[in-house]
XYZ file of C-alpha atoms in Angstrom:
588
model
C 4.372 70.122 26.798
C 3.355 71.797 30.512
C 0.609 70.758 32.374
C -1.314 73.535 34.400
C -4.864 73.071 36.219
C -6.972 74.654 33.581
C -6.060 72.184 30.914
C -6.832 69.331 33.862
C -10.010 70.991 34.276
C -10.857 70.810 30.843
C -9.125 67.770 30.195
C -10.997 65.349 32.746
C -14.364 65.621 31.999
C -13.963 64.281 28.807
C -11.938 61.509 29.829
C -14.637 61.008 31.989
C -17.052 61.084 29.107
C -14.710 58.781 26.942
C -14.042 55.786 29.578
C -18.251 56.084 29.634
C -18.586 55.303 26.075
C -17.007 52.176 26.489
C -19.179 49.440 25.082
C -19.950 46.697 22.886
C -23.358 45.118 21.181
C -24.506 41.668 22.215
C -26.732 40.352 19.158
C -29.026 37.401 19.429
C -30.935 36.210 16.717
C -34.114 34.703 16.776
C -36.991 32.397 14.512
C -34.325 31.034 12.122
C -32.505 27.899 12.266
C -28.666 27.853 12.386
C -27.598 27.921 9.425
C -29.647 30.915 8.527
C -28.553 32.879 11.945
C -24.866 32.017 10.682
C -25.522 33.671 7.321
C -27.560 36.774 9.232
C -24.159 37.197 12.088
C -21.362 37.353 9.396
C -23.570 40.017 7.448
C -25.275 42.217 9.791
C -23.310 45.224 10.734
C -23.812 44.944 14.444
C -22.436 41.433 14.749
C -18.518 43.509 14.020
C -18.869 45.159 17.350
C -19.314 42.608 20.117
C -15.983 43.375 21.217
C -15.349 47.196 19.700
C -16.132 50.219 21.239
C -19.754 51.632 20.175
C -21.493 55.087 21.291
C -25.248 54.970 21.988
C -25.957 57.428 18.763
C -23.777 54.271 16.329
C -25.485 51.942 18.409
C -28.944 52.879 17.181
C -28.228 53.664 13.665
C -26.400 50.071 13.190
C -30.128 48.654 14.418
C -31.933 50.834 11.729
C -29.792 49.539 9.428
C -30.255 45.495 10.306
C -33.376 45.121 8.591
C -32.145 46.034 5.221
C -29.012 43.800 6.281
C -30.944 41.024 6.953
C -32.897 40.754 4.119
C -29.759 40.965 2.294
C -28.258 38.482 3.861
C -30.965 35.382 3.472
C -31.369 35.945 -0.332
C -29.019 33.871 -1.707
C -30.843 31.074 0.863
C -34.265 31.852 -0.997
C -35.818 34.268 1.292
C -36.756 37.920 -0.228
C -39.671 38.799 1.749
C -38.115 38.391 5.390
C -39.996 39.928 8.658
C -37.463 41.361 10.879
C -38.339 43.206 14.203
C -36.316 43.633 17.429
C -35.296 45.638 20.579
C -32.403 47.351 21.629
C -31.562 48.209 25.153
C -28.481 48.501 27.375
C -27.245 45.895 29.576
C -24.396 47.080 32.264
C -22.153 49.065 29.625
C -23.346 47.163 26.571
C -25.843 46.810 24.269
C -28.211 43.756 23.486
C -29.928 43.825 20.251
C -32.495 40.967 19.543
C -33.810 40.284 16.377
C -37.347 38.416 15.754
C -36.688 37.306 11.825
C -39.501 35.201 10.333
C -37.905 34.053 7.237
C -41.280 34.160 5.299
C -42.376 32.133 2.416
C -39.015 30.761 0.190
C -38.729 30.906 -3.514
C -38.895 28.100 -5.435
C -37.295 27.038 -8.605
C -40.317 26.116 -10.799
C -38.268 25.829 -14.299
C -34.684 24.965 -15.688
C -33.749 25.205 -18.912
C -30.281 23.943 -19.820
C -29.268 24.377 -23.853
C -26.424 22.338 -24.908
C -24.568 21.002 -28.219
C -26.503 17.632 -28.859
C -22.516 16.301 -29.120
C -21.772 17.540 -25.505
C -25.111 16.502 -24.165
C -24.329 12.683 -25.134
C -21.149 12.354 -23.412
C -21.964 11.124 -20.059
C -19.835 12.941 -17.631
C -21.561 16.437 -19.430
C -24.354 14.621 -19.341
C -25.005 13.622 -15.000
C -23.663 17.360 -14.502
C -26.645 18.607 -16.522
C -29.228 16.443 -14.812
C -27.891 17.980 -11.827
C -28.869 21.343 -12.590
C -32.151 20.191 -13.535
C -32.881 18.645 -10.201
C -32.996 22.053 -8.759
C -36.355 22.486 -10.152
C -38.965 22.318 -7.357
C -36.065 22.987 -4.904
C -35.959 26.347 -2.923
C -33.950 29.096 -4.783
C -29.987 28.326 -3.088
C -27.235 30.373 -4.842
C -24.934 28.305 -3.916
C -26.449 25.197 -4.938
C -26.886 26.830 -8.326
C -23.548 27.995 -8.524
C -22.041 24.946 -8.094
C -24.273 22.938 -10.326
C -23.467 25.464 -13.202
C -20.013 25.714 -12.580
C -19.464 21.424 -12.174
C -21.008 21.809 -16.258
C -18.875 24.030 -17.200
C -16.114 21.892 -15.865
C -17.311 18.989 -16.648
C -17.049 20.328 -20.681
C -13.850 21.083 -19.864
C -12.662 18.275 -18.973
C -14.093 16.254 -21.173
C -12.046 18.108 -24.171
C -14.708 21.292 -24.833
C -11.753 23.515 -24.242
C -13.058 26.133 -25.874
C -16.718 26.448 -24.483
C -18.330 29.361 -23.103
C -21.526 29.981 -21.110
C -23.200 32.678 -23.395
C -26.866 32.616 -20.919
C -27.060 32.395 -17.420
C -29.976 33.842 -16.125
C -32.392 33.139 -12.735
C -35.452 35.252 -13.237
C -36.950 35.583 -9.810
C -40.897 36.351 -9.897
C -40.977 37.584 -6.025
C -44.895 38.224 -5.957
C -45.393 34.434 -6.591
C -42.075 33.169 -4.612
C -40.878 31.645 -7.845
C -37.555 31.908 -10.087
C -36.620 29.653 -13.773
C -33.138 29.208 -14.187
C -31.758 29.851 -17.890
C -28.362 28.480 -18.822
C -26.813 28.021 -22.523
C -23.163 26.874 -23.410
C -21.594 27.057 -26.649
C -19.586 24.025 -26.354
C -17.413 24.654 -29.767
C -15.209 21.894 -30.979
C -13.856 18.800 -28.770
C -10.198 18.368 -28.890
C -8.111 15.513 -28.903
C -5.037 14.216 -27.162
C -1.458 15.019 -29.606
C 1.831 13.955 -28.059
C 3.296 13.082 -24.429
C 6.580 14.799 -24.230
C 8.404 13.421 -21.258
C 10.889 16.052 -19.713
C 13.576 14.972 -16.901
C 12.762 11.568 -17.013
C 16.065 9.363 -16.527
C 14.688 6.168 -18.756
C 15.620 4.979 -22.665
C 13.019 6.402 -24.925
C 9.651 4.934 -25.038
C 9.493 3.311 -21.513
C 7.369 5.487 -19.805
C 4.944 5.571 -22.946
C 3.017 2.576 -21.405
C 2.255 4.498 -18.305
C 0.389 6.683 -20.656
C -3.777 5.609 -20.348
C -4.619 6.951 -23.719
C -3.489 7.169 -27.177
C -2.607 10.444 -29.774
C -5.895 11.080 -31.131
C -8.569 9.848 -28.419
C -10.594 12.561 -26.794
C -8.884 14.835 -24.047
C -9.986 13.437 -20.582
C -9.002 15.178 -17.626
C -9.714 11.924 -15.485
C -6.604 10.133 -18.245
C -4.361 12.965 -16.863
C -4.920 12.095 -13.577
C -4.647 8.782 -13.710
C -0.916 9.568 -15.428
C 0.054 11.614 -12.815
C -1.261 8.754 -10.164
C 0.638 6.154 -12.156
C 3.964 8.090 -12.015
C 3.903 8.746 -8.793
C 3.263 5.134 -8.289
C 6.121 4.236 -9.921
C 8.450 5.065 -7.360
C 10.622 6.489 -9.576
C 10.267 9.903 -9.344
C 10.429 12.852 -6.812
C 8.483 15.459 -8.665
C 6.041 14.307 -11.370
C 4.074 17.382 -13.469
C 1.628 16.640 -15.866
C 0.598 19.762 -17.886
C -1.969 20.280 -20.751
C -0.597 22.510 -23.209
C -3.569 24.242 -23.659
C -2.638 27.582 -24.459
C -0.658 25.872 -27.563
C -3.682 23.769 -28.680
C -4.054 23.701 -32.662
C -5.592 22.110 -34.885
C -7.955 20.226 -32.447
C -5.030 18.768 -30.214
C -3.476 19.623 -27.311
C -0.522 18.570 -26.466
C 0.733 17.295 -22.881
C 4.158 18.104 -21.312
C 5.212 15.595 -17.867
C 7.994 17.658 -16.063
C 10.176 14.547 -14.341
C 12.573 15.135 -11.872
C 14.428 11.513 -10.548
C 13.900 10.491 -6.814
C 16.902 9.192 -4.821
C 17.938 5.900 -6.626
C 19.206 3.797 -3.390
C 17.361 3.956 -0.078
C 18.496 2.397 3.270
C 16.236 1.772 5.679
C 16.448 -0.060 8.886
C 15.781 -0.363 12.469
C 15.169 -2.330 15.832
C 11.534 -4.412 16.397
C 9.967 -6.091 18.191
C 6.905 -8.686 18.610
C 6.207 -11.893 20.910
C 5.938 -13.979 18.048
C 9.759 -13.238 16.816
C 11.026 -11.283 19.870
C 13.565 -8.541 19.764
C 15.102 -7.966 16.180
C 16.604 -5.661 13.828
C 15.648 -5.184 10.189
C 17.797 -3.320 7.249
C 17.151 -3.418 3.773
C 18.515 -1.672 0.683
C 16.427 -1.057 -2.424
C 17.442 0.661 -5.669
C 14.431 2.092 -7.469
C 15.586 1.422 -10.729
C 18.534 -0.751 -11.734
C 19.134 0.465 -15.565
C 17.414 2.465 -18.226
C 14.259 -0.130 -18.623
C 12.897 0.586 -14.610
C 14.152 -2.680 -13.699
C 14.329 -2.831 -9.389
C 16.244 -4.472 -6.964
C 15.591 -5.162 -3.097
C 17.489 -7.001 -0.692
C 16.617 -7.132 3.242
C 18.134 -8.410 6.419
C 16.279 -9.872 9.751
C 17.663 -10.556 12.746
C 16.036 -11.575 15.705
C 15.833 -14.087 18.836
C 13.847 -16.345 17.008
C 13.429 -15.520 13.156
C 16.636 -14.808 10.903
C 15.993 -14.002 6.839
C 17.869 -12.824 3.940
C 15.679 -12.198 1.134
C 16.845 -10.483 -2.247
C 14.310 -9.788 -5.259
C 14.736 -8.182 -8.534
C 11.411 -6.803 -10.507
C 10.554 -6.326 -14.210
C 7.553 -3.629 -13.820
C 5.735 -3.634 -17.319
C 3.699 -0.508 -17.202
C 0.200 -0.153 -18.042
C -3.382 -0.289 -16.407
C -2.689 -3.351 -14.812
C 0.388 -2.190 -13.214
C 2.163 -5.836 -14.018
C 5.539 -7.132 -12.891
C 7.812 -9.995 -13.332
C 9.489 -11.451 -9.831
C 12.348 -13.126 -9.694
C 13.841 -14.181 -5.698
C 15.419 -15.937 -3.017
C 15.082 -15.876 0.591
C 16.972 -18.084 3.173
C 14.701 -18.279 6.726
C 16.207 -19.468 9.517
C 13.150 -20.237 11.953
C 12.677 -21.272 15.765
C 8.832 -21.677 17.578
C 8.321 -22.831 20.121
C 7.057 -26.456 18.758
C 9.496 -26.184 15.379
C 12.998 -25.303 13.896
C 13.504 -24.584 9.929
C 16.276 -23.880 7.928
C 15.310 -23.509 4.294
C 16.447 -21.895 0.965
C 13.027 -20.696 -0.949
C 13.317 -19.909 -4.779
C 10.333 -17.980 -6.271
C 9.540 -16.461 -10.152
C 5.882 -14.712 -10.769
C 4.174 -12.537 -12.251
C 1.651 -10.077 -10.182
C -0.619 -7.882 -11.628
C -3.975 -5.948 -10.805
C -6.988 -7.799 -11.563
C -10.912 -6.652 -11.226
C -9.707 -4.434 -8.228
C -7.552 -7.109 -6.986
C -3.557 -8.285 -6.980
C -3.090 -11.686 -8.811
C -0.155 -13.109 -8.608
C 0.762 -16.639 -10.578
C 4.447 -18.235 -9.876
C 6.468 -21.234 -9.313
C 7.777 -21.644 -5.813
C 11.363 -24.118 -5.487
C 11.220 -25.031 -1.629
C 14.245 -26.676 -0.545
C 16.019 -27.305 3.398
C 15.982 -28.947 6.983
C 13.115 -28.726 10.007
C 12.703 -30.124 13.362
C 9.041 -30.114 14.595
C 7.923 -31.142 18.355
C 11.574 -29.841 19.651
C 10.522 -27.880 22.866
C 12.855 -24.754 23.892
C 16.427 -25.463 25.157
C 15.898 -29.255 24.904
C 17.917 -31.885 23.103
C 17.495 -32.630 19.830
C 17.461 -36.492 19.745
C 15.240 -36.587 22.507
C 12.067 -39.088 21.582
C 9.082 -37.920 19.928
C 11.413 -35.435 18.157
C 10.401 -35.191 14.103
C 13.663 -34.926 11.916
C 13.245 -33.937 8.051
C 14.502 -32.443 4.965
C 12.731 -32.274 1.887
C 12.685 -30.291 -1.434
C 8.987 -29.041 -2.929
C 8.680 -27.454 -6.035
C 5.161 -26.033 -6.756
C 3.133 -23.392 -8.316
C 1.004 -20.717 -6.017
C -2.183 -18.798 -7.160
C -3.021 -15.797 -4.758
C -5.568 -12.973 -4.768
C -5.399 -9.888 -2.535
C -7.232 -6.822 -1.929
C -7.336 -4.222 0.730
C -10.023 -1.657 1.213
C -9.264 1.215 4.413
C -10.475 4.656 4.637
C -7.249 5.670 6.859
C -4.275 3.460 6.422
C -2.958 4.463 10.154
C -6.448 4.267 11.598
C -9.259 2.742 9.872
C -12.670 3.272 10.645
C -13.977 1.388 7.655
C -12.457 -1.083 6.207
C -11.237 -4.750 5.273
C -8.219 -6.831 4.177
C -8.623 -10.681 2.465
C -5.584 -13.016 1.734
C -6.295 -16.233 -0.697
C -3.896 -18.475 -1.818
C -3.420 -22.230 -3.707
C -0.354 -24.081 -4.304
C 0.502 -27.614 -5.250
C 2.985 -30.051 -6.486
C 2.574 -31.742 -9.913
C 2.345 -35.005 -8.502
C 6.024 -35.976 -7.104
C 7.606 -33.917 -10.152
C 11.094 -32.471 -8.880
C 9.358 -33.052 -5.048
C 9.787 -35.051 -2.211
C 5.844 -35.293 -2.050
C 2.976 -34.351 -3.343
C 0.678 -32.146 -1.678
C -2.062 -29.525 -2.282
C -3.118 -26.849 -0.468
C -5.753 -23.724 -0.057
C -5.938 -21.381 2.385
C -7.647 -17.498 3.379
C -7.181 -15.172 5.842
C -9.579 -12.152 6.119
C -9.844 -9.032 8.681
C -12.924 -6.495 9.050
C -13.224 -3.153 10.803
C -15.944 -1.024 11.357
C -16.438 1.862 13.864
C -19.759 2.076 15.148
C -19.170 5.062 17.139
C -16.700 8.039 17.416
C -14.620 5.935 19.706
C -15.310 2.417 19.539
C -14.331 0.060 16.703
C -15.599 -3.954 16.263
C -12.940 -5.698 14.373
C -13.305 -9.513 13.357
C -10.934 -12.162 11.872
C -10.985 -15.309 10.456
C -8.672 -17.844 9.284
C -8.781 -21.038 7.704
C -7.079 -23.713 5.137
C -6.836 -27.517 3.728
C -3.992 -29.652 2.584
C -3.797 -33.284 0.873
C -0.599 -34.610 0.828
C 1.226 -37.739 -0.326
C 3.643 -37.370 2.960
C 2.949 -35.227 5.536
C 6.052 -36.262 7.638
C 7.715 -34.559 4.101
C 6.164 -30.687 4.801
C 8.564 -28.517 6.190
C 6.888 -26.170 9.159
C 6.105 -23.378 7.124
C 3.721 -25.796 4.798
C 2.105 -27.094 7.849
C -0.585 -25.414 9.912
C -0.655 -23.958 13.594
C -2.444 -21.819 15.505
C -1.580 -19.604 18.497
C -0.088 -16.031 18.516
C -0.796 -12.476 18.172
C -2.162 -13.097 15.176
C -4.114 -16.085 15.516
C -5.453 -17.209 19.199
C -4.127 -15.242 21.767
C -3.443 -16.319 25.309
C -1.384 -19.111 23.585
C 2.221 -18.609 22.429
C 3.193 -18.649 18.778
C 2.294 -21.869 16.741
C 1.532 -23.714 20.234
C -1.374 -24.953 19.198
C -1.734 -28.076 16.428
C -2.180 -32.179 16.349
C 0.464 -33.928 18.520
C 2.387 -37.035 17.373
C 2.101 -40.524 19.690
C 5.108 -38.303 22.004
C 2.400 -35.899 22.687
C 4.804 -33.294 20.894
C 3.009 -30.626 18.536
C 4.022 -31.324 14.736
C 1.427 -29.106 12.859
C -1.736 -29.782 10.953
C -3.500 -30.153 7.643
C -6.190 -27.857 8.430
C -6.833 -24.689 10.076
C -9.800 -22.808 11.263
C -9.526 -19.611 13.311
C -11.926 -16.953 14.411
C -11.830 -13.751 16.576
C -13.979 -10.733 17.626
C -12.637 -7.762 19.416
C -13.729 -4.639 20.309
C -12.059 -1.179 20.891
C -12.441 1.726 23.085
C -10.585 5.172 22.775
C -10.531 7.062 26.279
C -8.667 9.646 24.065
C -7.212 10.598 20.056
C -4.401 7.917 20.620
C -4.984 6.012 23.378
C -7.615 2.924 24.201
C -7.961 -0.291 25.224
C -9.575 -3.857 23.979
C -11.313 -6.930 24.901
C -11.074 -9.700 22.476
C -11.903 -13.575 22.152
C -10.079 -16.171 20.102
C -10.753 -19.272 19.195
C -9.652 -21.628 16.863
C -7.167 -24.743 16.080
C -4.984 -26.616 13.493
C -5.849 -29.973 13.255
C -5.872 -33.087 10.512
C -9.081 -35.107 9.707
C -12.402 -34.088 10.920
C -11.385 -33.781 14.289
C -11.777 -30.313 15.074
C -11.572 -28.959 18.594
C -10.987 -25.275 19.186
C -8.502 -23.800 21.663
C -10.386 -20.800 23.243
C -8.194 -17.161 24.492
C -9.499 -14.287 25.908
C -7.996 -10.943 27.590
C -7.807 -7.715 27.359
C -5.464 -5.258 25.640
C -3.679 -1.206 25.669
C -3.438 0.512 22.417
C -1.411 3.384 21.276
C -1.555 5.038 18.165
C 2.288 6.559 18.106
C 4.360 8.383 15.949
C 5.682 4.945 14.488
C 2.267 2.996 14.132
C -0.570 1.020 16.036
C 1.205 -0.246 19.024
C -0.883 -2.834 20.397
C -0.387 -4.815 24.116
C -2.568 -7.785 25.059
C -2.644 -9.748 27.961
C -4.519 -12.954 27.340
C -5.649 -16.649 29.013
C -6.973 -20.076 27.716
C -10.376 -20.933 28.444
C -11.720 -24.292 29.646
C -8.126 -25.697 29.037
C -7.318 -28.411 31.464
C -3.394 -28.273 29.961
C -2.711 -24.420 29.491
C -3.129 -22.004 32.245
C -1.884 -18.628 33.105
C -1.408 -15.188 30.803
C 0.259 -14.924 28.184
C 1.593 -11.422 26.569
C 1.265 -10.624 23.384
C 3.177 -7.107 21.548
C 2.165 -6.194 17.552
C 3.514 -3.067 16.199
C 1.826 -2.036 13.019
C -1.093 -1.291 10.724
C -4.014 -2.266 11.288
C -4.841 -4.245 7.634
């Protein structure tokens, strides 16, 4: 194409003319709060070209059009008699349009009237979604309140086995002269099916094991909430990488429906393993092998390896799950512990058989305990082991244990709300297959709570009580110290307890620990603590608490709660200095 002057001549002016129409429309909206403004921007025509070119003339027909728009727009909030007047003038190359809206006087539901199968109406899931509805009388007319309250009844009769029901009426009759509306809704629920057979496809078990997994029987009422809980159960299982379960609902006859769980099997061995770290143990690695199930009846098997500076273990422990609400298991393992404090050494050989199961929200667990193996107790590091004051022992203990656990967390890698508690009782049957007799309870319980975006008060408390025939007889692990991470920090692990006539630490019958810290978050993942412990193991009545106090970094990385203190005794004429102190892991 040639260029000659006469096209430039013609040419520029209107590029002139076009660069000038450049412009956009600044809206602001006035006399509403912000949720109506929100509803007002996204439907208003104008609010599209803040940042698109507009021409005076489309400029002034969008603002003729925004009082129809508006009106539009706050309906489903209630308002049908809106006032809407406003200005338009141009700013630099833009325009601003302000709207005045004055909402006006809202319609309000002033009937509801919900018609149901007297069958359907009695079943109490149907039954809360129907008062629902109703409590939108006297409320201001909200579409999407009412659509959601209509649509949780019609799936709450779904799920409750009214497969086949169908909203014949619904209805809001909106009187606009008197600001009013009645709300009209009828279902024909039809006939309520019931559960037929649980086909199990993919699954790699004999037949009839995963059956008790199953929360309801051929025959009772369908129950969405049952499938649920199936698919939940499943996947709790561990057994499985994909778990499907699917109504048949397009095949329902005869009042049944049948359900179909598509199974695929998960990897059957896993390895796992890794380096740690913590004062309490010091540097370590950990490996473990688990199968997830052993043979065709679920059975499991897990076996793990610790190594570090001061705690070795090999434990091993085979499970007999026995499906069902109470998600029960038999246990069956050893574990050898090879253990060195700095106030104790422990070589022992633990036997164990229970049975765990859920109970009223929390894990029960009943089982016989065969403790059996050497200890040294008062041995300070790197020092001989004859030397006086020393405490010598071996012993074997055979016992039963009682414990009860139950964890509650909103966010298992950060919780904002939440609490852990630990209870446990064991003792001998008088000297019955045991060096001594003993009895003992103890508890252990943590608490969280955020009380603002970025600070969190978390408290702890410890305690327990022992009678015993022979104390001398306890190995370390049946004795009670305190000092730690995890108990009163600014002392080093299990530092703290009575001392023999050598003035060497040998442990307690009793414990009682407390702490309160609080946390600060400068950012997502990072923040820092200041914390005060307190606490003591001792034996009688004579109860005198070790104090710690410091201040601590933590770091929420990619592996866990990372969590650094640096902490000092208080008002302790024999301990002085800081002491460090490194937990890796969640926080209940």
């Amino acid at each position: 194409m040639r260029w000659n002057r006469r096209q430039g001549s013609i040419l520029l002016p209107l590029l002139l003319c076009t660069s000038l129409a450049h412009a956009g429309v600044q809206l602001v909206v006035d006399g509403v709060d912000d949720n109506l403004k929100g509803a007002i921007t996204s439907t208003v025509e104008l609010a599209q070209y803040a940042n698109r070119d507009v021409t005076e003339a489309q400029a002034r027909r969008l603002y003729e059009r925004a009082h129809d728009q508006v009106t539009l727009a706050l309906q489903p909030y209630g308002y049908y008699e809106p006032s809407v007047d406003g200005d338009i003038k141009q700013v630099g190359k833009d325009w601003q349009v302000i709207l005045h809206v004055k909402p006006g006087e809202p319609v309000k539901v002033t009937a509801v009237d919900v018609q149901l199968d007297k069958t359907a109406a009695n079943i109490p899931a149907v039954r809360r979604a129907k008062r629902a509805v109703e409590r939108l009388k006297d409320q201001v007319l909200n579409d999407g309140a009412y659509d959601s309250a209509r649509d949780s009844l019609s799936g709450a009769l779904t799920a409750t086995g009214f497969l086949d029901a169908r909203l014949v009426t619904h209805r809001v009759e909106v009187n606009r002269s008197e600001h009013s509306a009645v709300i009209k809704l009828a279902w024909e629920a039809g006939q309520r099916y019931r559960y037929g057979t649980v086909h199990f496809e993919g699954s790699q078990f004999r037949q009839g094991f995963l059956d008790r997994y199953v929360p309801f029987k051929s025959g009772d009422y369908f129950d969405q909430d049952q499938l649920l809980q199936l698919q939940q159960a499943l996947n709790g299982a561990d057994y499985f990488s994909v778990v499907n379960v699917l109504p048949e609902v397009d095949a329902k006859a005869h009042g049944e429906v049948d359900v179909k769980v598509e199974l695929a099997p998960a990897k059957r061995t896993i390895y796992t393993g890794g380096p740690f770290i913590g004062t309490d143990t010091g540097v370590g690695v950990r490996a473990s092998m688990e199968r997830r199930w052993v043979n065709a009846r679920g059975h499991k098997w897990k076996n793990e390896l610790v190594l570090a500076q001061r705690l070795k273990t090999l434990s091993t422990l085979y499970s007999i799950p026995m499906p069902g609400q109470n998600q029960r298991s038999f246990n069956f393992g050893a574990n050898f512990r090879d253990a060195n404090t700095d106030t104790s050494k422990s070589r022992t050989l633990e036997l164990v058989a229970n049975e765990t199961r859920l109970w009223h929200g929390w894990t029960r667990t009943v089982g016989l305990h065969a403790l059996s193996g050497t200890f040294t107790v008062g041995q300070e590091a790197n020092e001989n082991e004859n030397a006086a004051g020393i405490e010598h022992g071996r012993s074997t203990l055979v016992y039963p244990e009682v414990s009860l656990s139950r964890k509650v967390a909103d966010n298992p890698t950060f919780v904002r709300k939440g609490w852990a508690v630990n209870i446990y009782a064991r003792s001998t049957v008088g000297t019955l297959l045991s060096d001594t007799r003993f009895s003992q309870i103890a508890a252990d319980a943590k608490w969280i709570r955020a009380f603002t975006r970025r600070d969190r008060l978390i408290l702890r408390g410890a305690m327990g009580y022992t009678v015993t025939g022979n104390f001398d007889a306890l190995p370390p692990q049946l004795r009670f110290f305190a000092g730690g991470d995890r108990s009163v920090r600014g002392y080093g692990f299990q530092t703290i307890a009575p001392k023999n006539a050598f003035g060497r630490v040998i442990g307690g019958k009793n414990l009682l620990v407390a702490s309160t810290e609080v946390e600060h978050y400068f950012t997502k993942n990072w923040g820092m603590a200041a914390f005060v412990d307190a606490g003591n193991a001792f034996s009688g009545t004579n109860y005198s608490p070790r104090i710690g106090t410091g201040l601590g970094v933590r770091w929420l990385s990619p592996v866990g709660m990372i969590r650094v203190d640096l902490g000092t005794p208080i008002n302790d004429q024999q301990r002085h200095g800081v002491e460090l102190h490194l937990v890796i892991g969640p926080d209940l």
